[in-house]
Coordinates of C-alpha atoms in Angstrom, one line a residue:
M824 CA -0.7 -39.7 -3.9
K825 CA 1.0 -36.7 -5.5
T826 CA -0.5 -33.5 -4.1
L827 CA 0.0 -30.1 -5.7
L828 CA -0.3 -26.9 -3.7
V829 CA -0.9 -24.1 -6.1
A830 CA -0.4 -20.3 -5.6
I831 CA -1.1 -17.6 -8.2
N832 CA 0.6 -14.4 -7.0
A833 CA 0.0 -10.8 -8.0
K834 CA 3.7 -10.3 -9.1
Y835 CA 6.8 -12.5 -9.6
I836 CA 8.6 -10.9 -6.7
H837 CA 5.8 -12.0 -4.4
S838 CA 5.6 -15.4 -2.8
N839 CA 2.7 -17.2 -1.0
P840 CA 3.5 -18.1 2.6
A841 CA 0.3 -20.1 2.9
I842 CA 1.4 -23.0 0.7
Y843 CA 4.8 -23.1 2.4
D844 CA 3.2 -23.3 5.8
L845 CA 0.8 -26.0 4.7
R846 CA 3.6 -28.2 3.4
A847 CA 5.7 -27.6 6.5
Y848 CA 2.9 -28.5 8.8
A849 CA 2.0 -31.6 6.9
K850 CA 5.4 -33.0 7.6
P851 CA 4.5 -36.8 7.4
Y852 CA 3.4 -36.3 3.8
Q853 CA 6.0 -33.8 2.6
E854 CA 7.5 -36.2 0.0
Q855 CA 4.1 -36.4 -1.7
I856 CA 3.6 -32.6 -1.7
E857 CA 4.9 -30.4 -4.5
L858 CA 4.5 -26.6 -4.7
A859 CA 3.7 -24.6 -7.9
E860 CA 3.7 -20.8 -8.0
Y861 CA 2.5 -18.7 -10.9
T862 CA 1.4 -15.1 -11.3
I863 CA -1.7 -13.5 -12.6
N864 CA 0.4 -12.3 -15.6
H865 CA 0.7 -15.9 -16.8
Y866 CA -1.8 -17.0 -19.4
M867 CA -4.4 -19.4 -18.0
E868 CA -3.5 -22.0 -20.6
D869 CA 0.2 -21.9 -19.7
I870 CA -0.7 -22.6 -16.0
L871 CA -3.2 -25.3 -17.1
I872 CA -0.5 -27.1 -19.2
D873 CA 2.1 -26.9 -16.5
I874 CA -0.3 -28.4 -13.9
Y875 CA -1.5 -31.1 -16.3
K876 CA 2.1 -32.1 -17.0
K877 CA 2.8 -32.5 -13.3
K878 CA 0.2 -35.2 -13.2
P879 CA -1.2 -34.4 -9.7
Q880 CA -3.6 -36.7 -7.9
L881 CA -4.8 -34.0 -5.5
I882 CA -4.8 -30.2 -6.1
A883 CA -5.2 -27.5 -3.5
I884 CA -5.3 -23.8 -4.7
S885 CA -4.8 -20.7 -2.5
C886 CA -7.5 -18.1 -3.3
Y887 CA -7.3 -14.3 -3.0
I888 CA -9.1 -11.3 -4.6
W889 CA -6.3 -10.8 -7.1
N890 CA -6.5 -14.4 -8.5
I891 CA -10.0 -15.7 -7.9
R892 CA -11.2 -15.0 -11.5
L893 CA -8.2 -16.9 -12.9
V894 CA -8.8 -19.7 -10.3
R895 CA -12.4 -20.1 -11.4
E896 CA -11.4 -20.5 -15.0
L897 CA -8.5 -22.7 -14.2
G898 CA -10.5 -25.0 -12.0
Q899 CA -13.2 -25.5 -14.6
N900 CA -10.6 -26.6 -17.2
L901 CA -8.6 -28.7 -14.8
N902 CA -11.7 -30.6 -13.9
K903 CA -12.4 -31.4 -17.5
L904 CA -8.9 -32.6 -18.1
L905 CA -8.5 -34.4 -14.7
P906 CA -12.0 -35.3 -13.7
Q907 CA -10.9 -37.9 -11.1
V908 CA -8.6 -35.4 -9.3
P909 CA -10.1 -33.7 -6.3
I910 CA -9.6 -29.9 -6.3
W911 CA -9.7 -28.2 -2.9
L912 CA -9.5 -24.4 -2.3
G913 CA -8.5 -22.3 0.7
G914 CA -7.7 -18.7 1.6
P915 CA -9.7 -15.6 2.5
E916 CA -11.5 -15.3 -0.9
V917 CA -13.4 -18.6 -0.3
S918 CA -13.5 -18.9 3.5
F919 CA -16.7 -16.8 3.7
E920 CA -19.9 -17.8 1.9
S921 CA -18.2 -21.1 1.1
R922 CA -21.5 -22.9 0.5
E923 CA -22.6 -20.4 -2.1
F924 CA -19.2 -20.6 -3.8
L925 CA -19.5 -24.4 -4.1
K926 CA -23.0 -24.1 -5.5
E927 CA -21.6 -21.9 -8.3
E928 CA -18.4 -23.8 -8.9
V929 CA -19.5 -27.4 -9.3
W930 CA -15.9 -28.5 -10.2
A931 CA -14.6 -27.8 -6.7
S932 CA -14.5 -30.7 -4.3
G933 CA -14.4 -28.5 -1.2
I934 CA -13.0 -25.6 0.7
M935 CA -10.7 -25.4 3.7
A936 CA -12.2 -22.4 5.5
G937 CA -10.1 -20.3 7.9
E938 CA -6.7 -21.3 9.1
G939 CA -5.6 -24.2 7.0
E940 CA -2.6 -26.0 8.6
Q941 CA -4.3 -28.6 10.8
T942 CA -7.2 -28.9 8.3
F943 CA -4.8 -29.6 5.4
L944 CA -2.9 -32.1 7.5
E945 CA -6.0 -34.1 8.3
L946 CA -7.1 -33.8 4.7
M947 CA -3.8 -35.3 3.6
A948 CA -4.3 -38.2 6.1
Y949 CA -7.7 -38.8 4.6
Y950 CA -6.4 -39.0 1.0
Q951 CA -3.0 -40.5 1.6
E952 CA -3.9 -43.1 4.2
Q953 CA -7.7 -43.3 4.1
K954 CA -7.7 -42.2 7.7
G955 CA -11.0 -40.9 9.1
S956 CA -13.8 -39.3 7.1
L957 CA -14.4 -35.8 5.7
N958 CA -17.2 -35.2 8.1
Q959 CA -14.8 -35.4 11.0
I960 CA -12.4 -32.7 9.7
Q961 CA -13.2 -29.3 11.2
G962 CA -13.1 -26.3 8.9
L963 CA -14.2 -28.2 5.8
V964 CA -17.1 -27.2 3.5
Y965 CA -17.3 -29.9 0.9
R966 CA -19.4 -31.8 -1.7
D967 CA -20.2 -35.3 -0.5
L968 CA -20.7 -38.4 -2.6
A969 CA -24.4 -37.6 -3.1
D970 CA -23.3 -34.1 -4.4
H971 CA -24.8 -32.4 -1.3
I972 CA -22.8 -29.6 0.3
Q973 CA -21.7 -30.3 3.8
V974 CA -20.5 -27.6 6.3
N975 CA -18.4 -29.0 9.1
P976 CA -17.9 -27.1 12.4
P977 CA -15.3 -24.3 12.2
R978 CA -11.8 -25.0 13.4
N979 CA -10.4 -23.3 16.5
W980 CA -7.3 -21.2 16.1
I981 CA -4.1 -23.1 16.3
D982 CA -1.1 -22.5 18.5
L983 CA 1.3 -20.5 16.2
N984 CA 4.3 -22.2 17.8
Q985 CA 3.1 -25.5 16.3
V986 CA 3.6 -24.1 12.7
P987 CA 7.1 -25.2 11.6
F988 CA 9.5 -22.8 10.0
A989 CA 8.7 -22.9 6.3
Y990 CA 11.9 -21.5 4.7
E991 CA 14.6 -24.1 5.4
D992 CA 15.3 -24.1 1.6
L993 CA 15.6 -20.7 0.0
S994 CA 16.2 -21.9 -3.5
G995 CA 13.8 -20.1 -5.8
F996 CA 13.5 -17.1 -3.6
E997 CA 16.3 -15.1 -5.3
N998 CA 15.0 -11.5 -6.0
R999 CA 11.7 -12.3 -4.3
I1000 CA 10.1 -11.0 -1.1
I1001 CA 10.0 -13.5 1.8
Y1002 CA 6.8 -13.2 3.9
Y1003 CA 7.1 -14.0 7.6
E1004 CA 4.7 -13.9 10.5
T1005 CA 5.2 -13.7 14.3
S1006 CA 1.6 -13.1 15.2
R1007 CA -1.9 -13.7 13.9
G1008 CA -5.0 -11.7 14.6
C1009 CA -5.5 -8.0 15.4
P1010 CA -6.8 -6.3 18.5
F1011 CA -8.6 -3.7 16.5
S1012 CA -12.0 -3.9 14.7
C1013 CA -11.7 -1.8 11.5
S1014 CA -14.8 -2.5 9.6
Y1015 CA -13.2 -2.9 6.1
C1016 CA -10.6 -5.4 7.2
L1017 CA -10.9 -9.2 7.6
S1018 CA -8.4 -9.2 10.4
S1019 CA -11.1 -7.7 12.6
V1020 CA -12.9 -11.0 12.4
E1021 CA -10.3 -12.5 14.7
K1022 CA -10.0 -10.4 17.8
K1023 CA -7.6 -12.7 19.6
V1024 CA -3.9 -12.0 18.9
R1025 CA -1.5 -15.0 19.1
F1026 CA 2.2 -14.7 19.2
R1027 CA 5.0 -17.0 18.1
D1028 CA 7.6 -17.9 20.8
M1029 CA 10.4 -15.3 20.8
E1030 CA 13.2 -17.9 20.9
K1031 CA 11.8 -19.4 17.7
I1032 CA 11.6 -16.0 16.1
R1033 CA 15.2 -15.2 16.9
E1034 CA 16.4 -18.5 15.4
E1035 CA 14.3 -17.9 12.2
L1036 CA 15.4 -14.2 11.8
M1037 CA 19.0 -15.3 12.2
F1038 CA 18.5 -17.8 9.4
F1039 CA 17.3 -14.9 7.1
L1040 CA 20.2 -12.8 8.2
K1041 CA 22.9 -15.5 7.6
K1042 CA 21.4 -16.1 4.2
K1043 CA 21.5 -12.4 3.5
V1044 CA 18.1 -12.3 1.9
Q1045 CA 17.1 -8.9 0.4
Q1046 CA 13.8 -8.3 2.2
V1047 CA 11.7 -10.0 4.8
K1048 CA 8.1 -8.6 5.0
F1049 CA 6.3 -9.2 8.2
V1050 CA 2.6 -10.0 7.7
D1051 CA 1.6 -9.3 11.3
R1052 CA -1.5 -7.1 11.0
T1053 CA -0.5 -4.5 13.6
F1054 CA 3.1 -5.5 14.4
N1055 CA 3.5 -3.3 17.4
C1056 CA 0.2 -4.0 19.1
N1057 CA 2.3 -5.6 21.8
K1058 CA 5.1 -3.3 22.8
E1059 CA 7.5 -5.7 24.3
H1060 CA 7.1 -8.2 21.4
A1061 CA 8.0 -5.5 18.9
L1062 CA 10.9 -4.1 20.9
Q1063 CA 12.6 -7.5 21.3
I1064 CA 12.4 -8.1 17.6
W1065 CA 13.6 -4.7 16.6
R1066 CA 16.5 -4.9 19.1
F1067 CA 17.5 -8.3 17.7
I1068 CA 17.4 -7.0 14.1
M1069 CA 19.5 -4.0 15.0
E1070 CA 22.0 -6.0 17.0
H1071 CA 22.5 -8.6 14.2
D1072 CA 22.2 -6.3 11.2
N1073 CA 24.1 -7.8 8.2
G1074 CA 24.1 -4.5 6.3
I1075 CA 21.9 -6.1 3.5
T1076 CA 18.6 -7.4 4.7
N1077 CA 15.6 -5.0 4.9
F1078 CA 12.6 -5.7 7.1
H1079 CA 9.1 -4.4 6.4
F1080 CA 6.5 -3.9 9.2
E1081 CA 2.9 -2.7 9.2
I1082 CA 2.5 -0.7 12.4
G1083 CA 0.2 1.6 14.3
A1084 CA 2.4 4.7 14.5
D1085 CA 0.3 6.3 17.3
L1086 CA 1.2 3.3 19.5
L1087 CA 4.9 4.1 19.4
G1088 CA 6.3 5.5 22.6
E1089 CA 9.7 7.2 23.4
E1090 CA 11.5 3.9 23.9
E1091 CA 10.5 2.5 20.5
L1092 CA 11.2 5.9 18.8
E1093 CA 14.7 6.0 20.3
L1094 CA 15.4 2.5 19.1
L1095 CA 14.1 3.1 15.6
S1096 CA 16.0 6.4 15.3
A1097 CA 19.3 4.6 16.0
M1098 CA 18.9 2.0 13.2
R1099 CA 21.0 1.8 10.1
P1100 CA 19.3 3.7 7.2
G1101 CA 17.5 1.1 5.1
L1102 CA 17.4 -1.6 7.8
I1103 CA 13.6 -1.3 8.2
Q1104 CA 10.7 0.3 6.5
L1105 CA 7.3 1.0 8.0
E1106 CA 3.8 0.9 6.5
I1107 CA 1.3 3.0 8.4
G1108 CA -2.4 2.9 7.7
V1109 CA -4.0 6.3 8.2
Q1110 CA -7.0 5.7 5.9
S1111 CA -8.7 9.0 6.7
A1112 CA -8.3 12.2 8.6
N1113 CA -12.1 12.7 9.0
P1114 CA -12.9 12.1 12.7
H1115 CA -16.5 11.0 11.9
T1116 CA -15.2 8.5 9.3
I1117 CA -12.6 7.1 11.8
K1118 CA -15.3 6.6 14.4
E1119 CA -17.7 5.0 12.0
I1120 CA -15.2 2.4 10.7
R1121 CA -14.4 1.5 14.3
R1122 CA -10.8 2.4 13.9
Q1123 CA -8.8 3.4 17.0
M1124 CA -6.3 6.0 16.1
D1125 CA -4.8 9.2 17.6
L1126 CA -4.2 11.1 14.4
D1127 CA -2.3 14.0 16.1
K1128 CA 0.1 11.6 17.8
L1129 CA 0.5 9.6 14.5
E1130 CA 1.5 12.8 12.7
T1131 CA 4.0 13.7 15.5
V1132 CA 5.6 10.2 15.3
V1133 CA 5.8 10.3 11.5
G1134 CA 7.5 13.7 11.7
I1135 CA 10.0 12.5 14.3
L1136 CA 11.0 9.5 12.1
R1137 CA 11.1 11.6 9.0
R1138 CA 13.5 14.1 10.5
K1139 CA 15.8 11.3 11.6
G1140 CA 15.9 10.3 7.9
N1141 CA 16.8 6.6 8.4
I1142 CA 13.4 4.9 7.9
H1143 CA 11.3 4.6 4.8
Q1144 CA 7.7 5.4 5.7
H1145 CA 4.7 4.3 3.6
L1146 CA 1.4 5.9 4.5
D1147 CA -2.0 4.7 3.3
L1148 CA -5.3 6.4 2.5
I1149 CA -8.6 4.8 1.5
A1150 CA -11.2 6.5 -0.7
G1151 CA -14.8 5.4 -0.4
L1152 CA -15.2 5.1 3.4
P1153 CA -18.4 6.2 5.2
Y1154 CA -18.9 10.0 5.7
E1155 CA -15.9 10.8 3.5
D1156 CA -17.1 13.0 0.6
Y1157 CA -14.9 14.5 -2.1
Q1158 CA -14.1 17.6 -0.1
S1159 CA -13.4 15.6 3.1
F1160 CA -11.1 13.3 1.2
Q1161 CA -9.2 16.2 -0.2
K1162 CA -8.6 17.4 3.4
S1163 CA -7.5 13.9 4.4
F1164 CA -5.1 13.8 1.4
D1165 CA -3.6 17.2 2.1
R1166 CA -3.1 16.4 5.8
V1167 CA -1.3 13.1 5.1
Y1168 CA 0.6 14.5 2.2
H1169 CA 1.9 17.3 4.5
M1170 CA 3.4 14.5 6.7
K1171 CA 5.8 13.9 3.8
P1172 CA 5.9 10.1 3.7
D1173 CA 8.3 8.4 1.3
Q1174 CA 5.3 6.9 -0.3
L1175 CA 1.6 7.8 -0.1
Q1176 CA -0.8 5.1 -1.3
L1177 CA -4.2 6.3 -2.4
G1178 CA -6.3 3.1 -2.3
F1179 CA -9.9 2.5 -2.9
L1180 CA -12.2 0.6 -0.5
K1181 CA -12.5 -3.1 -1.1
V1182 CA -15.8 -4.5 0.2
L1183 CA -14.5 -7.9 1.4
K1184 CA -16.8 -10.8 2.1
G1185 CA -16.8 -11.5 5.8
S1186 CA -16.1 -7.9 6.8
W1187 CA -18.4 -5.7 8.8
M1188 CA -18.4 -3.2 5.9
Y1189 CA -19.8 -6.0 3.6
E1190 CA -22.6 -6.7 6.0
N1191 CA -23.5 -3.0 6.2
A1192 CA -22.9 -2.0 2.6
Q1193 CA -26.6 -1.2 2.0
S1194 CA -26.9 1.3 4.9
Y1195 CA -23.9 3.2 3.4
G1196 CA -25.4 3.2 -0.1
L1197 CA -22.3 1.3 -1.1
G1198 CA -22.1 0.3 -4.7
Y1199 CA -19.1 -1.9 -5.5
K1200 CA -17.9 -4.4 -8.1
E1201 CA -19.7 -7.7 -7.7
E1202 CA -16.6 -9.6 -8.8
A1203 CA -13.2 -9.5 -7.3
N1204 CA -11.6 -7.0 -6.5
Y1205 CA -14.9 -5.7 -5.0
E1206 CA -13.8 -2.1 -5.3
V1207 CA -16.1 0.7 -4.4
L1208 CA -18.0 2.4 -7.3
Y1209 CA -19.9 5.0 -5.3
T1210 CA -21.3 5.7 -1.8
K1211 CA -23.9 8.0 -0.3
W1212 CA -21.1 10.6 -0.1
L1213 CA -19.0 9.9 -3.1
S1214 CA -20.3 9.6 -6.7
Y1215 CA -18.7 7.6 -9.5
D1216 CA -17.7 10.9 -11.1
D1217 CA -15.8 11.7 -7.9
I1218 CA -14.2 8.2 -8.0
I1219 CA -13.0 8.8 -11.6
Q1220 CA -11.4 12.1 -10.5
L1221 CA -9.7 10.4 -7.5
K1222 CA -8.4 7.7 -9.8
A1223 CA -6.8 10.3 -12.0
V1224 CA -5.2 11.9 -8.9
E1225 CA -4.0 8.5 -7.8
H1226 CA -2.3 8.0 -11.3
M1227 CA -0.4 11.2 -11.0
L1228 CA 0.5 10.5 -7.4
E1229 CA 2.0 7.1 -8.4
M1230 CA 3.8 8.5 -11.5
Y1231 CA 5.3 11.5 -9.9
Y1232 CA 5.4 11.3 -6.1
N1233 CA 5.7 7.6 -5.3
S1234 CA 8.3 7.1 -8.0
G1235 CA 10.6 9.2 -5.9
Q1236 CA 12.1 10.7 -9.1
F1237 CA 10.6 14.3 -8.8
Q1238 CA 10.9 15.2 -5.1
H1239 CA 12.9 18.4 -5.4
T1240 CA 10.6 19.7 -8.2
L1241 CA 7.4 18.7 -6.4
N1242 CA 8.6 20.2 -3.0
Y1243 CA 9.3 23.6 -4.7
F1244 CA 6.1 23.9 -6.7
I1245 CA 3.5 22.3 -4.5
E1246 CA 4.4 24.9 -1.9
K1247 CA 2.9 27.5 -4.3
Y1248 CA -0.5 25.7 -4.0
N1249 CA -2.8 26.0 -1.1
S1250 CA -3.5 22.3 -1.5
A1251 CA -1.3 19.4 -2.7
F1252 CA -4.5 17.7 -3.8
H1253 CA -5.3 20.6 -6.2
F1254 CA -1.8 20.3 -7.7
Y1255 CA -2.3 16.6 -8.6
K1256 CA -5.8 17.2 -9.7
E1257 CA -4.7 20.0 -12.2
L1258 CA -1.8 17.8 -13.3
A1259 CA -4.2 14.9 -14.0
I1260 CA -6.4 17.1 -16.1
F1261 CA -3.4 18.4 -18.1
Y1262 CA -2.0 14.9 -18.5
E1263 CA -5.3 13.6 -19.9
E1264 CA -5.5 16.5 -22.3
K1265 CA -2.0 15.9 -23.6
N1266 CA -2.1 12.1 -23.5
R1267 CA -5.6 11.3 -24.8
Q1268 CA -4.5 7.9 -26.0
M1269 CA -3.3 7.2 -22.4
Q1270 CA 0.0 5.8 -23.7
K1271 CA 2.7 4.8 -21.3
L1272 CA 5.2 7.6 -21.0
S1273 CA 9.0 7.0 -21.1
R1274 CA 11.0 8.2 -18.1
L1275 CA 12.1 11.4 -19.9
G1276 CA 8.5 11.7 -21.3
K1277 CA 7.3 12.1 -17.7
Y1278 CA 9.8 14.9 -17.2
D1279 CA 8.8 16.6 -20.4
L1280 CA 5.1 16.5 -19.5
L1281 CA 5.7 17.9 -16.0
L1282 CA 7.9 20.7 -17.4
E1283 CA 5.2 21.7 -19.9
F1284 CA 2.6 21.7 -17.1
L1285 CA 4.7 23.8 -14.8
I1286 CA 5.5 26.3 -17.5
V1287 CA 1.9 26.7 -18.4
R1288 CA 0.9 27.0 -14.7
F1289 CA 3.9 29.1 -13.6
P1290 CA 5.4 30.8 -16.6
E1291 CA 7.4 33.2 -14.4
F1292 CA 9.2 30.2 -12.9
R1293 CA 10.1 28.4 -16.1
E1294 CA 13.8 28.5 -15.5
Q1295 CA 13.4 27.1 -12.0
A1296 CA 11.2 24.3 -13.4
R1297 CA 14.0 23.4 -15.8
E1298 CA 16.7 23.4 -13.2
Y1299 CA 14.7 21.5 -10.5
L1300 CA 13.8 18.8 -13.1
T1301 CA 17.5 18.6 -14.1
L1302 CA 18.4 18.2 -10.4
D1303 CA 15.9 15.4 -10.0
L1304 CA 16.9 13.7 -13.2
Y1305 CA 20.6 13.5 -12.3
A1306 CA 20.0 12.8 -8.7
R1307 CA 18.8 9.3 -9.7
E1308 CA 21.2 8.5 -12.5
K1309 CA 23.7 9.8 -15.0
V1310 CA 21.5 9.7 -18.1
K1311 CA 23.0 9.0 -21.5
S1312 CA 20.8 11.4 -23.4
R1313 CA 20.7 14.9 -22.0
P1314 CA 17.3 16.5 -22.3
V1315 CA 17.0 19.5 -24.6
W1316 CA 15.6 21.6 -21.8
A1317 CA 18.6 21.2 -19.6
K1318 CA 21.2 24.0 -19.3
D1319 CA 24.0 24.0 -21.9
L1320 CA 27.1 23.1 -20.0
S1321 CA 29.6 23.9 -22.7
P1322 CA 30.7 27.2 -21.2
Y1323 CA 31.8 25.2 -18.1
K1324 CA 33.5 22.4 -20.0
N1325 CA 37.1 23.4 -19.2
Q1326 CA 36.3 24.1 -15.5
I1327 CA 34.7 20.6 -15.2
R1328 CA 37.6 18.9 -16.9
Q1329 CA 40.0 20.7 -14.6
F1330 CA 38.0 19.7 -11.5
Y1331 CA 38.4 16.0 -12.4
K1332 CA 42.1 16.3 -13.1
Q1333 CA 42.5 17.8 -9.7
E1334 CA 40.5 14.9 -8.1
E1335 CA 42.7 12.4 -10.0
Q1336 CA 45.8 13.9 -8.3
D1337 CA 44.4 14.6 -4.9
P1338 CA 40.8 13.3 -4.4
I1339 CA 39.0 15.6 -2.0
Y1340 CA 35.4 15.2 -3.0
L1341 CA 35.7 11.7 -4.4
P1342 CA 38.0 9.7 -2.1
E1343 CA 36.3 6.4 -3.0
Y1344 CA 37.5 6.9 -6.6
R1345 CA 41.1 7.1 -5.6
G1346 CA 43.2 5.4 -8.3
Y1347 CA 40.8 6.2 -11.1
Q1348 CA 41.7 8.5 -14.0
A1349 CA 39.9 11.8 -14.4
K1350 CA 38.0 10.5 -17.5
Q1351 CA 36.8 7.5 -15.5
M1352 CA 35.6 9.7 -12.6
A1353 CA 33.7 11.9 -15.0
G1354 CA 32.0 8.8 -16.5
M1355 CA 30.8 7.6 -13.1
T1356 CA 29.7 10.9 -11.6
H1357 CA 28.2 14.1 -12.9
I1358 CA 28.5 17.9 -12.4
E1359 CA 25.7 20.3 -13.0
V1360 CA 25.6 24.1 -12.8
F1361 CA 22.6 25.9 -11.5
T1362 CA 21.9 29.6 -11.6
K1363 CA 18.2 29.9 -10.4
I1364 CA 17.6 27.4 -7.6
Y1365 CA 20.5 28.4 -5.4
A1366 CA 21.2 31.9 -4.1
Q1367 CA 24.1 32.2 -6.6
E1368 CA 25.6 30.3 -9.5
T1369 CA 26.4 26.9 -8.0
A1370 CA 28.1 23.7 -9.3
V1371 CA 26.8 20.5 -7.8
L1372 CA 28.6 17.1 -7.9
F1373 CA 26.5 14.0 -8.1
N1374 CA 28.3 11.0 -6.6
Y1375 CA 26.5 7.7 -7.7
A1376 CA 28.8 5.5 -5.6
A1377 CA 27.3 7.0 -2.4
K1378 CA 23.5 6.8 -2.8
D1379 CA 21.1 7.4 0.0
P1380 CA 19.6 4.0 0.9
R1381 CA 16.3 5.5 1.7
S1382 CA 15.8 8.0 -1.2
K1383 CA 18.0 6.2 -3.7
E1384 CA 19.5 9.6 -4.6
A1385 CA 23.1 10.2 -5.3
D1386 CA 25.2 12.0 -2.7
M1387 CA 25.1 15.7 -3.8
C1388 CA 27.5 18.4 -2.7
E1389 CA 28.4 21.9 -3.8
I1390 CA 31.8 22.3 -5.3
M1391 CA 34.1 25.1 -6.5
L1392 CA 34.8 25.2 -10.3

């Protein structure tokens, strides 16, 4: 009986670890199981055609907030084309209020609620070998032969060591993120998060973890993203994995972890500080700097310690740090959120994600939405529209700030310019707010700007806001532009380098004969060196006229900027 496990991911670079785990766990039936991964950017009809051509006899679809609308439409049409084929669903989007979902979606045969490995194995035995009956399989919510909805007892948590390694074959994972887990559950009880439903934390055996990590390292995969909810909730578990990764670093693979920064002690910080730049990256959920908000969402966090830890790691300069904020939490009004934004921005993360509260089914926030005056989208992604403390007008303004933050700060392309000019504001939030207003005035059609178009707009804004620093604005933007790449078309606002033409030519001739600044280009001719590097002359952003050499063969693995050094012309 051919079974098709279907995943519809948010992006091509993503993968779905759930369907790989399900197939690996259902080992006796693997020959009958095929995987099919798509993205939400595919047309529904294209997915429909592809699944139909595969001629499955049983379909199981993984459901999340980003794909549930597409799944609903897809399921309706699949049921019309393949009326005899059972369609089962699983995942967090259907594991709560499952009975209500099945009442709405009459095409669905049933739902595997909660952890699915053992449930799927037993379901396969039922369909493949007619073993047992559906009413004996824990974790199922299903439609029986009389079209009544049956709710079986929930399934207990499984032993994580019983889940086989799902990535023995890495074909198809080129240029994609590999997701990997060493624990399930979370010891904390944040009210907006589904992980708080499962208080018990279960860990995979360390010997298995070492073997599996070594597999990734030997295969030289680009990135392994740990999906552990708070990776370092167990200090010794985290230390063993970090030590192993450091000791077996292949110089290529990057590892991503979601951590509680305030849980890090001196031993962890010492280890992290010694790692190769680019070996790991850390995602740190701050969410709010409002103490009342933090208490209300039942989040345990020492914000002062978190800030200290982030600062220590930033100064070491070897680890990419991604910090998160959530707008729409209880007791966080517009002014309070501005303060949270400014405090977290001041920590200078490599990326600052301004997210908006998702009121997820099954979460404590969902159960208490009415008491907070929470209005949110009824359909996925269930994003906040307003609260007692935050109006929809406020949300609109925060969305505009988020857009500017993504375009300018999180792109990493404007760091020198932003660092210089935001210091002239009392508030980083005010800077992005004013920039957002200017952007909307200049780009009323909301057209997507080219890369140079973003530089042009920011320059225009800075000249309007700081006319006395127009030359500094031009030079800092020039510095940012060439720090990332040697652009083919020099912008009109960049300094005219023709007065320095002979000096620049002479510099490269000297490097050709005796490379002092560019030893890695030994053997190249001067013209070739000039084509692969860049020299810029600045008169305003340094204490005196200064020439800077941009070496693109020596980029910083964290900032992605070229190595820059001052030279004599």
